Structures are given as C-alpha cells and as structure tokens.
Short mmCIF file of C-alpha atoms (C1' of nucleotides) in Angstrom, two decimals:
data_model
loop_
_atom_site.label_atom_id
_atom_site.label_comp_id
_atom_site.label_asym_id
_atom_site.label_seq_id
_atom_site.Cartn_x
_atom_site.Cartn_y
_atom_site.Cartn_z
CA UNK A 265 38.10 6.42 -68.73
CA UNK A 266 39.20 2.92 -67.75
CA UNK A 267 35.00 2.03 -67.76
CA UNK A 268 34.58 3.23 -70.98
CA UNK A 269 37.25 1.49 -72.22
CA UNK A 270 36.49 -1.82 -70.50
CA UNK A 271 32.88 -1.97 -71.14
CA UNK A 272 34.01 -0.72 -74.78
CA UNK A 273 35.93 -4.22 -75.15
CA UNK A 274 33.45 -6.20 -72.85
CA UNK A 275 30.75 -4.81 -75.56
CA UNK A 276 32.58 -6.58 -78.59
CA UNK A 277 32.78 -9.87 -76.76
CA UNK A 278 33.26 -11.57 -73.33
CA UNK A 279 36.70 -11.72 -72.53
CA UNK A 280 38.96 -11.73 -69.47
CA UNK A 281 40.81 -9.42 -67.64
CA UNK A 282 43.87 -10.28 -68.88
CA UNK A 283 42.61 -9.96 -72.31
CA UNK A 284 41.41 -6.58 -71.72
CA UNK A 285 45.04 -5.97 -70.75
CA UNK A 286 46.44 -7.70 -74.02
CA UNK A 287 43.99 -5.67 -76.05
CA UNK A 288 44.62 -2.23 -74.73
CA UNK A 289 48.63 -3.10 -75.24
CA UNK A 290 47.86 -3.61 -78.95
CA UNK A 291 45.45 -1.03 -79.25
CA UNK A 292 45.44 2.37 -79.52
CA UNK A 293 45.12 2.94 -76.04
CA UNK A 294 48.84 2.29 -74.79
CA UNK A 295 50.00 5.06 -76.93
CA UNK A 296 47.45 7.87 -75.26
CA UNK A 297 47.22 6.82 -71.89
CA UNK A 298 48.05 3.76 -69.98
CA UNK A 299 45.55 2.04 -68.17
CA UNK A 300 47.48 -0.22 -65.74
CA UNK A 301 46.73 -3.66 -64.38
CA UNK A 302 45.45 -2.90 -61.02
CA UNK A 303 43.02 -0.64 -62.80
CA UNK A 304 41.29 -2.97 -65.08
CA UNK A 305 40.40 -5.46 -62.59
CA UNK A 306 39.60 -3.11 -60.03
CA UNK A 307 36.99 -1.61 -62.83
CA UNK A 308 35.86 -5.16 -63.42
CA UNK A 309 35.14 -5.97 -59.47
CA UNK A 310 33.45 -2.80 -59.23
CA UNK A 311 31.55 -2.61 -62.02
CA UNK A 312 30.35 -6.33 -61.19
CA UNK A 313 28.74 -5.26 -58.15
CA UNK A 314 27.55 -2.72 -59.93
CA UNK A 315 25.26 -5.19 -62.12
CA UNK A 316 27.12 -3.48 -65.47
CA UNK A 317 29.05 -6.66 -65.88
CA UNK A 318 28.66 -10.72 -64.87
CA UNK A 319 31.06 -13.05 -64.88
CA UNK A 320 29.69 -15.43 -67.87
CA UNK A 321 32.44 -18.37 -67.16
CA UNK A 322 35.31 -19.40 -65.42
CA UNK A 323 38.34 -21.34 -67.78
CA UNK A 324 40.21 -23.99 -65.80
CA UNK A 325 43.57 -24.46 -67.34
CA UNK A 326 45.46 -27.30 -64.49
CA UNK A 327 45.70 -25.69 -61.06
CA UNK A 328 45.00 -21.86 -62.91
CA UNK A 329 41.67 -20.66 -63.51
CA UNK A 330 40.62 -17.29 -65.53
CA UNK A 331 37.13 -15.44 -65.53
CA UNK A 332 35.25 -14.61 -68.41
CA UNK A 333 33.41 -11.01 -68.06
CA UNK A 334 30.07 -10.27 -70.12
CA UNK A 335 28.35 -7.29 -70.45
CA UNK A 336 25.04 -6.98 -69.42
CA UNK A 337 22.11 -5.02 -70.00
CA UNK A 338 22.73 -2.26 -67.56
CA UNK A 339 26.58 -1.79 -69.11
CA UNK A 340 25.55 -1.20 -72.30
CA UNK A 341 23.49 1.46 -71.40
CA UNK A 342 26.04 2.70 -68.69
CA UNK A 343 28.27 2.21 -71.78
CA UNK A 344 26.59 4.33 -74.55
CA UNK A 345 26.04 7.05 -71.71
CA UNK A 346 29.80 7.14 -70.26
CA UNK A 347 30.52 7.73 -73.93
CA UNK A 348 27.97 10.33 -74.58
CA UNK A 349 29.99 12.16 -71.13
CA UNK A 350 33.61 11.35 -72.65
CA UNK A 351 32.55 13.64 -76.03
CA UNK A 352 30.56 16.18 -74.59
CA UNK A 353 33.03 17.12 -71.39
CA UNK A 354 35.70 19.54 -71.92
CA UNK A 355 38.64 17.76 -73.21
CA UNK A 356 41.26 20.47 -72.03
CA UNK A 357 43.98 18.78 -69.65
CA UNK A 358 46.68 22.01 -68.96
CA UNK A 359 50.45 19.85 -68.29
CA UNK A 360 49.71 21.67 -64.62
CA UNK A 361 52.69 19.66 -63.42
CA UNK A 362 55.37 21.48 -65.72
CA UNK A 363 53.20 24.37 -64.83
CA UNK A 364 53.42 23.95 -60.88
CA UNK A 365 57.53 23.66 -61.90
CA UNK A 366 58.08 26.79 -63.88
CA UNK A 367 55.96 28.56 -60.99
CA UNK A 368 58.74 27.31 -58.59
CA UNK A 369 62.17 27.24 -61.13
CA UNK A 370 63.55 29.51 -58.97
CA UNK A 371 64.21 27.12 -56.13
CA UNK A 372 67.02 25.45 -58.70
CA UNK A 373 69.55 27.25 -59.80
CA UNK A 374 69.56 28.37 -63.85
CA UNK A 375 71.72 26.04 -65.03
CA UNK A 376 69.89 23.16 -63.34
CA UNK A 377 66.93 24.24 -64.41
CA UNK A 378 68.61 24.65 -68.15
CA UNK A 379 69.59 21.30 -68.31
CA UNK A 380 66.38 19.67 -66.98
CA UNK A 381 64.53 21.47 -69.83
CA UNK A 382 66.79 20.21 -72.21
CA UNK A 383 66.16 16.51 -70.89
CA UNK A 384 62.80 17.36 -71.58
CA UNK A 385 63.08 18.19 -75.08
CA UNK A 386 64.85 15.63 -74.97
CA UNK A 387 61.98 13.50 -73.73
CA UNK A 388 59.44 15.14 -76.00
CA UNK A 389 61.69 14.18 -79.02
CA UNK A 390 61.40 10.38 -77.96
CA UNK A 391 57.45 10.33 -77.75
CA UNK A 392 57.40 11.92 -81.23
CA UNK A 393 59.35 9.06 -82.49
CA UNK A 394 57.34 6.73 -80.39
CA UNK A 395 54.66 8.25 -82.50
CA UNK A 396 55.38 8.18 -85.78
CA UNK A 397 56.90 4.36 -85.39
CA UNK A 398 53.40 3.38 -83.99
CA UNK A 399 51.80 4.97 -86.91
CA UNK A 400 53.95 3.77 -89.86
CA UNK A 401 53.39 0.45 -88.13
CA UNK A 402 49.92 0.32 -87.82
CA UNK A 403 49.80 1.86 -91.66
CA UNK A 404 51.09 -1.27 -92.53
CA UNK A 405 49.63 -3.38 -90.17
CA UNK A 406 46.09 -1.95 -91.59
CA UNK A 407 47.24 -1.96 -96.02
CA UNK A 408 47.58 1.77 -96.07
CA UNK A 409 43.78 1.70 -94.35
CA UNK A 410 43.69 4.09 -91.12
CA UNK A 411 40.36 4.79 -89.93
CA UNK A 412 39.90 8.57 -90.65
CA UNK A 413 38.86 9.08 -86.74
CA UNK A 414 41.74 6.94 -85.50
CA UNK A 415 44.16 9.61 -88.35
CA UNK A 416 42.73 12.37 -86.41
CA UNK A 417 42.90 11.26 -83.50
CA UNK A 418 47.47 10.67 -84.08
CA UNK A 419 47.02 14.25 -85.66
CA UNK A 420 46.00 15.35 -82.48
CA UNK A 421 48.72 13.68 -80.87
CA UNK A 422 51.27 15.04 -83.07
CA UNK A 423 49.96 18.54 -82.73
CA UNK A 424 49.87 18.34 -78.78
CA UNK A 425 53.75 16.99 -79.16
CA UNK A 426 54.94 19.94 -81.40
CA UNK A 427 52.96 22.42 -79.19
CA UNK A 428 54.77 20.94 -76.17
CA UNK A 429 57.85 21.38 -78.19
CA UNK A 430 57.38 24.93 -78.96
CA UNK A 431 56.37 25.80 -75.00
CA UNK A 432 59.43 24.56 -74.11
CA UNK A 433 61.65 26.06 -76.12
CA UNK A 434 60.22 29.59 -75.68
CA UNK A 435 60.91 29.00 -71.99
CA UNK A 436 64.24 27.87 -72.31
CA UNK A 437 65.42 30.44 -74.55
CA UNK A 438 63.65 32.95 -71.86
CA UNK A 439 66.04 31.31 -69.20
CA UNK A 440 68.82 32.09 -71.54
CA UNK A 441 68.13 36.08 -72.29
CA UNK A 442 67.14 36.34 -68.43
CA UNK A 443 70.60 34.68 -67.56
CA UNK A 444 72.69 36.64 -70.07
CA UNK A 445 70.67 39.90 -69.01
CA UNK A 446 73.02 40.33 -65.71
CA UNK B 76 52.01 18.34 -58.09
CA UNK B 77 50.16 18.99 -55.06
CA UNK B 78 53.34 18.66 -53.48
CA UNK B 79 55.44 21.36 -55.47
CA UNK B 80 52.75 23.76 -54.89
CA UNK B 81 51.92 23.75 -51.16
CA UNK B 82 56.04 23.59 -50.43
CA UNK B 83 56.46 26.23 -52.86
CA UNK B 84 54.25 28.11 -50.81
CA UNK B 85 55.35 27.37 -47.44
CA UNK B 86 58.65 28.50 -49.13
CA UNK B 87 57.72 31.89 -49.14
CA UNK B 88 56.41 31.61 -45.87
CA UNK B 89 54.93 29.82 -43.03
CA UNK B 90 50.96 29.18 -43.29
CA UNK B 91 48.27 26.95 -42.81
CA UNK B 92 46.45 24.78 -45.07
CA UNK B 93 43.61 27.03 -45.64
CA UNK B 94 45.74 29.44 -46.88
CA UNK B 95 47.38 27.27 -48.88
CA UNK B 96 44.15 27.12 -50.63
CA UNK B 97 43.70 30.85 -50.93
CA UNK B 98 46.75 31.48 -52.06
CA UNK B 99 45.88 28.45 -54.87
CA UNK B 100 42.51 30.40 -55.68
CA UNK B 101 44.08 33.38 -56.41
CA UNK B 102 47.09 33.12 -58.15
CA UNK B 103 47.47 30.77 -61.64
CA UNK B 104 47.48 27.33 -60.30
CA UNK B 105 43.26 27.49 -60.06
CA UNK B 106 43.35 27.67 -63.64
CA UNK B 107 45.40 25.13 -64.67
CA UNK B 108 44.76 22.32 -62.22
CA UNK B 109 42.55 23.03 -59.05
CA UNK B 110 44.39 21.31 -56.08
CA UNK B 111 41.51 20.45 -54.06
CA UNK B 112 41.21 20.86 -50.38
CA UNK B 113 41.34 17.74 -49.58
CA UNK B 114 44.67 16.74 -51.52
CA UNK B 115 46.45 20.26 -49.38
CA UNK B 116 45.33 18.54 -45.93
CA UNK B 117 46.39 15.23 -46.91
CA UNK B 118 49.62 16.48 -48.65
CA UNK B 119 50.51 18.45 -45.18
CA UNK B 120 50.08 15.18 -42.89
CA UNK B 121 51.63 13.26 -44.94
CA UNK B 122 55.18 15.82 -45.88
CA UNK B 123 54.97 16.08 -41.56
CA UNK B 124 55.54 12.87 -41.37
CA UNK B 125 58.03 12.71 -43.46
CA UNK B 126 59.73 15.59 -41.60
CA UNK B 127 59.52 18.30 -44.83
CA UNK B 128 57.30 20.47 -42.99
CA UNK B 129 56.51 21.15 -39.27
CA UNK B 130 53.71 22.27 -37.39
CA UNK B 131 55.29 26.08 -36.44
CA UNK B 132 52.32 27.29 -34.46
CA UNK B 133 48.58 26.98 -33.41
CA UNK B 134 46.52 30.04 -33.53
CA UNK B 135 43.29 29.96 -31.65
CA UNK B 136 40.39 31.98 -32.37
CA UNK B 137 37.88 30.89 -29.96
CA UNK B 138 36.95 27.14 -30.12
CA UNK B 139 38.85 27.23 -33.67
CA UNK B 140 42.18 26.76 -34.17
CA UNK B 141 44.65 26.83 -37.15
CA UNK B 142 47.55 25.46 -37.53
CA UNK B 143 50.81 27.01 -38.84
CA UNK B 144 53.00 25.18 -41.12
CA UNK B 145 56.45 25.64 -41.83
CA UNK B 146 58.96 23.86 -44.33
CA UNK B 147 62.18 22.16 -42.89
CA UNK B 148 65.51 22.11 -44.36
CA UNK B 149 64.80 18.47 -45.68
CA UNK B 150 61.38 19.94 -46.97
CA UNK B 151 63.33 22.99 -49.21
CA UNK B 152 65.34 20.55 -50.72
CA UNK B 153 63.05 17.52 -51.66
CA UNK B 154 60.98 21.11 -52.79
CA UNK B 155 64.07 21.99 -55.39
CA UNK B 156 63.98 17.97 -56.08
CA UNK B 157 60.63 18.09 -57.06
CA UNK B 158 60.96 21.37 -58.79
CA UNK B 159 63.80 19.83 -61.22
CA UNK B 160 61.63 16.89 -61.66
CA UNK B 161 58.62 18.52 -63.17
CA UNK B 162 60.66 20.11 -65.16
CA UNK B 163 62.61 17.13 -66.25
CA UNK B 164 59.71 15.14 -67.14
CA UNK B 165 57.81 14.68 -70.31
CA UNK B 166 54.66 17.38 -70.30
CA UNK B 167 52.91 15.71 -72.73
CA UNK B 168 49.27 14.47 -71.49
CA UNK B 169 46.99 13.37 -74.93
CA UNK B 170 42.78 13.85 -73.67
CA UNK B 171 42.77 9.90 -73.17
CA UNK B 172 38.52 10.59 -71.60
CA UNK B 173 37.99 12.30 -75.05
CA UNK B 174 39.94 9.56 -77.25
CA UNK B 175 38.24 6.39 -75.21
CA UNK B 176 35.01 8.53 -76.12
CA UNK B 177 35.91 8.82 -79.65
CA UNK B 178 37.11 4.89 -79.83
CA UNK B 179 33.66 3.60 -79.14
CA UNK B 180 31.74 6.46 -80.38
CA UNK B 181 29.64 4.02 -82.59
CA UNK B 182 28.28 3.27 -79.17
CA UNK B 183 26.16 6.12 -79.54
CA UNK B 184 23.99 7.32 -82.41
CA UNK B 185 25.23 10.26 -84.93
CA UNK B 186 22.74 12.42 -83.74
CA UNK B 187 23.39 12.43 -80.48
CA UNK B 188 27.30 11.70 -81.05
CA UNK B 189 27.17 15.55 -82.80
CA UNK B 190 25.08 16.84 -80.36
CA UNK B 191 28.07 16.22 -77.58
CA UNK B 192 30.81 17.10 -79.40
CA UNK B 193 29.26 20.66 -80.39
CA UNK B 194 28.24 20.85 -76.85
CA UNK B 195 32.27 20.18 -75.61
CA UNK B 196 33.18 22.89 -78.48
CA UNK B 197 30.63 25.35 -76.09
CA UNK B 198 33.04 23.84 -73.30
CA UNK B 199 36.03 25.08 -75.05
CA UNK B 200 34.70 28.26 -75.84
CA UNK B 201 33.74 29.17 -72.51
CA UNK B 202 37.40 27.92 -71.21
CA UNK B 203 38.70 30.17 -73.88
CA UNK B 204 36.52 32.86 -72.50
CA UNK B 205 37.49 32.23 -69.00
CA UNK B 206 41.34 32.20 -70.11
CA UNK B 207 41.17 36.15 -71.45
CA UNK B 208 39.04 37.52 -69.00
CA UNK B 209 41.82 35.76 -66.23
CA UNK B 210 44.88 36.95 -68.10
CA UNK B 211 43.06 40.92 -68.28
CA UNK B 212 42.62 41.09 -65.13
CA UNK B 213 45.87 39.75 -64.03
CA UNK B 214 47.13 42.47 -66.59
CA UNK B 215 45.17 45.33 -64.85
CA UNK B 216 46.24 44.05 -61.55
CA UNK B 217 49.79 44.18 -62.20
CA UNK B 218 49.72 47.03 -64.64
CA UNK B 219 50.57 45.86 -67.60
CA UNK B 220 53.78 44.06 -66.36
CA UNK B 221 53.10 40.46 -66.14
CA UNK B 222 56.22 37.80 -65.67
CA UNK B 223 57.30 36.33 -69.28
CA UNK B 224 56.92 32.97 -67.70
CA UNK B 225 53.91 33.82 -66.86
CA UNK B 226 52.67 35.41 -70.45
CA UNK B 227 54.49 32.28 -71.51
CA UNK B 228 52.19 29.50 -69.49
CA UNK B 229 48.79 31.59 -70.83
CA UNK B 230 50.26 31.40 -74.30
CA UNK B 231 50.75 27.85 -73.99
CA UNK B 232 46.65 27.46 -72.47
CA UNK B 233 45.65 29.57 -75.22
CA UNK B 234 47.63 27.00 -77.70
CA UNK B 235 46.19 24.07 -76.37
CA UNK B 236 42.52 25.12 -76.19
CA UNK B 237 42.52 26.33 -79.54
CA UNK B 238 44.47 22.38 -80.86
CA UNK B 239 41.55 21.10 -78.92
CA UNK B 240 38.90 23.26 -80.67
CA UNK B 241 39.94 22.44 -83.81
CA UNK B 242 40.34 18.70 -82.90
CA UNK B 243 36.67 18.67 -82.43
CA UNK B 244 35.76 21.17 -85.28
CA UNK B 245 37.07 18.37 -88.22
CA UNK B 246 35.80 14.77 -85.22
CA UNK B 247 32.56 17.11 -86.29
CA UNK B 248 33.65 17.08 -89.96
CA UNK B 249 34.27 14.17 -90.46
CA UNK B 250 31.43 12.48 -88.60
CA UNK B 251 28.40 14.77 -90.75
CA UNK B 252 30.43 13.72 -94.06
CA UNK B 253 29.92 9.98 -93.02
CA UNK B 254 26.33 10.83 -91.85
CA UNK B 255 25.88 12.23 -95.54
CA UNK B 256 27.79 9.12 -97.21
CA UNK B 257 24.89 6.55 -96.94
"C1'" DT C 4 20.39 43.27 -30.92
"C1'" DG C 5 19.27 39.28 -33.28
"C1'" DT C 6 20.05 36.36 -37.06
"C1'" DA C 7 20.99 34.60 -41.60
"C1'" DG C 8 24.52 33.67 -44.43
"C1'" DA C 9 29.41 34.04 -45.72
"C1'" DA C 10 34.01 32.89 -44.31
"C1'" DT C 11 37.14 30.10 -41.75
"C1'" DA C 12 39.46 25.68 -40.91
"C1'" DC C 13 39.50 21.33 -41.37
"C1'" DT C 14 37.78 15.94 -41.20
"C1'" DC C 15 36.50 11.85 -43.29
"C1'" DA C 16 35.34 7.94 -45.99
"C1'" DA C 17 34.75 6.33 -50.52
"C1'" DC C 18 37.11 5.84 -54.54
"C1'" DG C 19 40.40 5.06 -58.30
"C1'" DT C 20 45.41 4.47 -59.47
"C1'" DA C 21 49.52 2.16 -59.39
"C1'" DG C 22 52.64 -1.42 -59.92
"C1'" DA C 23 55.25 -4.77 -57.28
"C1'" DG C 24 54.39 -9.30 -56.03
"C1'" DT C 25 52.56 -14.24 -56.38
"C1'" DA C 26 51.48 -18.38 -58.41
"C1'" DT C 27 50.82 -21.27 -62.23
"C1'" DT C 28 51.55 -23.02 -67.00
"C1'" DG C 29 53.65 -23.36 -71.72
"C1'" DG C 30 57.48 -23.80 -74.62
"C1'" DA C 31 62.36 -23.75 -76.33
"C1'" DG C 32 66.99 -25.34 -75.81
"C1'" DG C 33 70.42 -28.37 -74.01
"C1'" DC D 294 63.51 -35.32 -69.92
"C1'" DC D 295 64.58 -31.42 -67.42
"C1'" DT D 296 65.20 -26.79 -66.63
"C1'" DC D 297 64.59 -22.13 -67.11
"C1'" DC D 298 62.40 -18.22 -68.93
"C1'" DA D 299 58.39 -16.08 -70.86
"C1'" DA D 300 53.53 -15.81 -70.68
"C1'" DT D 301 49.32 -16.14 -68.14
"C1'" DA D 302 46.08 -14.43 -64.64
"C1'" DC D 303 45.52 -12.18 -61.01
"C1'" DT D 304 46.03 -10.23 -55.81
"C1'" DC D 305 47.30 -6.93 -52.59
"C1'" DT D 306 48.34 -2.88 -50.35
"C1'" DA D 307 49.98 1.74 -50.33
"C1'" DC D 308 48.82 6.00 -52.02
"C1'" DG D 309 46.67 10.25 -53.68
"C1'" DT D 310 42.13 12.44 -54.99
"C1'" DT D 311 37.74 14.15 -54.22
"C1'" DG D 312 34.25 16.88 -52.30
"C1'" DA D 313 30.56 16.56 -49.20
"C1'" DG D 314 30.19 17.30 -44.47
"C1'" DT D 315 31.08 19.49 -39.80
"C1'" DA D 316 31.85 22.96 -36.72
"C1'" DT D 317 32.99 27.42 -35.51
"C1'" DT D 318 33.33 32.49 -36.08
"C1'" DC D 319 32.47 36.84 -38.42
"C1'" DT D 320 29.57 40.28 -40.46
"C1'" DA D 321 25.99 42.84 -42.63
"C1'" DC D 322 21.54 44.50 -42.20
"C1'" DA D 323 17.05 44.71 -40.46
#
DNA sequence: TGTAGAATACTCAACGTAGAGTATTGGAGG
DNA sequence: CCTCCAATACTCTACGTTGAGTATTCTACA
C-alpha cells in the first residue's frame, strides 16, 4: 500500500520524501490509513535498490540537504501492476482485533467490559465527525466539485462507520440482557 | 492481537505453540484474521520474557520435543488489560490497499481496471461463500445453539462483505458510465 | 515390512511498520 | 538583532509479521 501510494505521487512528479509526507497529510490518504514517516522512506530506500525509483537531485539549502526521487521506467510498470493487484485482491479487512476481544470479554468483568464499549462508541462517534468535517471541507476546498470515485470512496467510509456503530451496539445491549438475565 | 489470542488460550489451559495454532484453525479466529505461525512462536518468546507466560513442561517424543506453556499471574492480568483494550479501541479499519488502488486507478487502462474489480467482486463472493458454509457447520456442530456473540461477530462479517460488494458493484458503475461518456 | 506422505513442532531471516529522536533552517515577536 | 518555536528533512532502532524451510515422528497401504 505505501508503494502504490509513493510511486502514485513519484508518477505525477519528482518530489522528496518529505513531500510525499506533506502530500499524503493533505490528501485523502490521512483520513483512510496513515502511512507514517519511517514508512515512506523506508519504501523509497527499498524501492531504489530496487531500480523502481532514482534519486534525480539532491537540494542544498545551508548545512541541510533534501533528495529528489524520480520514477523510472521499471516503477511505472511496477506501478500500473501494484495497482492492477490493489483492485483485483479481496478488499475484506474483518476488525479481528475487537473480534480477538469479544472472544475473550469474559476475562473483564461486565461492567468493565460495558464501559469500554461505550468508550468505543464513543470513539466511533469522533471518526464520524472526523469524517464529515473532512468532507464538507474538501467540498469547499474543491467548489462543490468531488470526484465521483473520491464521493464513493467517503460513502464507503461512512457506511463502514455506521456498520461499526450498529455491531457495537447489538453487543452491548447483548451484555445488558445477559447481565439482567441473572 | 496475536497477543489476546494465544493468552486467551493459555487461559483455558496450559499448551504449546502448536496447539495454539490448532486451536486458531479451528475455532473463529482463522476466519477473521489468520495468526500465522510464526507471529504464535514469536509472541511466546517474547510474553516469556516478559514473565506473562512460563515454560510449564517439555514433552519428548523421541528426538522431538514440545514445549508446554503456561500463563503467570502477571500474564492473566496484562491478558484482561489487553482484553479491555480491544474493546476500548476504535474498530474501524477503511480497505486503505483497495482505496490507494482506486486513487491511481488511471494508472491502469479501463479495460483492464474492470477486469480487476469484477475479478475482487468473484473474491467477495467466494468469502461470502466461505462465511455460510463456516457458520453451518459451526451450527451443525453445536446443534443449533451457537453463542449470541458469536451469531453476532458472523452477522457483523456478513455486513461488511456485503458494504464491500456493493462498494465495488457502483466503483464498476461508475467507471463503465465514464467509459461510455466519451 | 517398507515407504511415501501427512502430521507434528518449531526455526529463521527477510521484511515492513512505527514513531521517537536528531539536526538544521525559517520566521515572528520582543 | 536575538531568541525561540515551528517547519524541514531525515535517521535509527525496536518490534511484529510472514511463510518457507527443517527435522522428526506417525500412519496408511501395498
């Protein structure tokens, strides 16, 4: 994922690292998954050796100096077929971590387990917000102009949010009959 | 994760890592997030050394031996820690592979852009597939008297996979009606 | 009784992720 | 003019993941 979307950037022009970072902040990207620091430059070192990128310059600013990545040949083909993977592989990603929890809830007692829920909702409330604040700004930010994909795409979001929502209400209200049921 | 799951286990009782992995292959957790066997042997070394489990016994058989792992006082309650904090924590994980796909997907051409996307709805399907013929059997198994959590978790698989199908369904939409619009 | 293949039980090295840490430069306020 | 904080541009190391690989034992069947 962090190739595609480096090569993806690399592909519209040479930049640095640090611009891939600035880019990804502003983009999209932050919102769905963050790809951190020591990622990006660890893709660009790698991927380097791997003859998929060069290093086309290197800005001197005083004592500071900053490399310039290109693309090359062999990227953009690694490119278009990374992408070809990323639409064709099963997109299905199960929150097996909540899962792995609910196998084990009861190694904390009810009410403990109650509350953490709750702070989930909680939680789940927040990156709905997050959402819908990212989208009315980029609405604007765009005149009113959202790319259909990139609508579909904060659908999707919004959809996996709400079905979240829904999961984890069922459970705590389960929690509740169970506890009431004794 | 890994972590919840193989203390869980050694919870219930003491057992070595390959086990661990049985026990993993049969129940839930294999289809919701293989922990692979690598990530159990690791996750064992590294909990011993931090004193949550202990080496309980070494069974020979022949030239072979197994060892026996058992969970410490310190390990049961970092394991109701853990178990809170999966709970606690937002669930929400967006298909970042599929959206970086979908981001650059003019990196490919429509033809063989549709072509992978109808071949990830055949992935879907089959997960779908592979999702009912799971829950029957665990319905047979345990004669028609499955956990609510557990009927719970399915529901929630069920939910997502079908989000995701129809996430690809209008990305398919969509991309034929802007094939058709030139 | 021999043997091929499945099951058992784990090792290992390559790899990507993560984010705190480091060092330098630019700019705003006193 | 100086100082301090934000921005720039990475580096570094600890950590977990991954699955092929290794070695041994069991078992079915010929």
């Amino acid at each position: 994922m962090t190739r595609v979307l480096v090569l993806g950037l690399l592909d519209v022009q040479p930049m640095s690292g640090y611009d891939i970072q600035q880019m990804l902040r502003i983009s999209d990207a932050e919102r769905w998954g963050g790809v951190l620091i020591g990622s990006i430059y660890h893709a660009l070192k790698k991927m380097e050796k791997e003859g998929l990128v060069v290093v086309d310059s290197i800005e001197q600013t005083g004592h500071r100096q900053k490399a310039i990545y290109k693309i090359t040949t062999m990227g953009t083909e690694h490119l278009s077929q990374l992408v070809g993977e990323s639409l064709e592989n099963s997109s299905v990603n199960y929150p097996s971590t909540l899962y792995s929890g609910l196998s084990f809830i009861e190694k904390v007692s009810p009410e403990k387990a109650l509350t953490a829920l709750n702070n989930q909702l909680v939680a789940l409330e927040k990156e709905y917000q997050a959402l819908e604040s990212g989208f009315r700004l980029k609405d604007i930010a765009m005149h009113q102009n959202i790319p259909p994909m990139t609508k579909l795409i904060f659908d999707n979001m919004y959809a996996i949010v709400n079905q979240q929502r829904a999961f984890i209400e069922n459970a705590i209200k389960l929690l509740e009959s169970q506890q009431s049921n004794r």
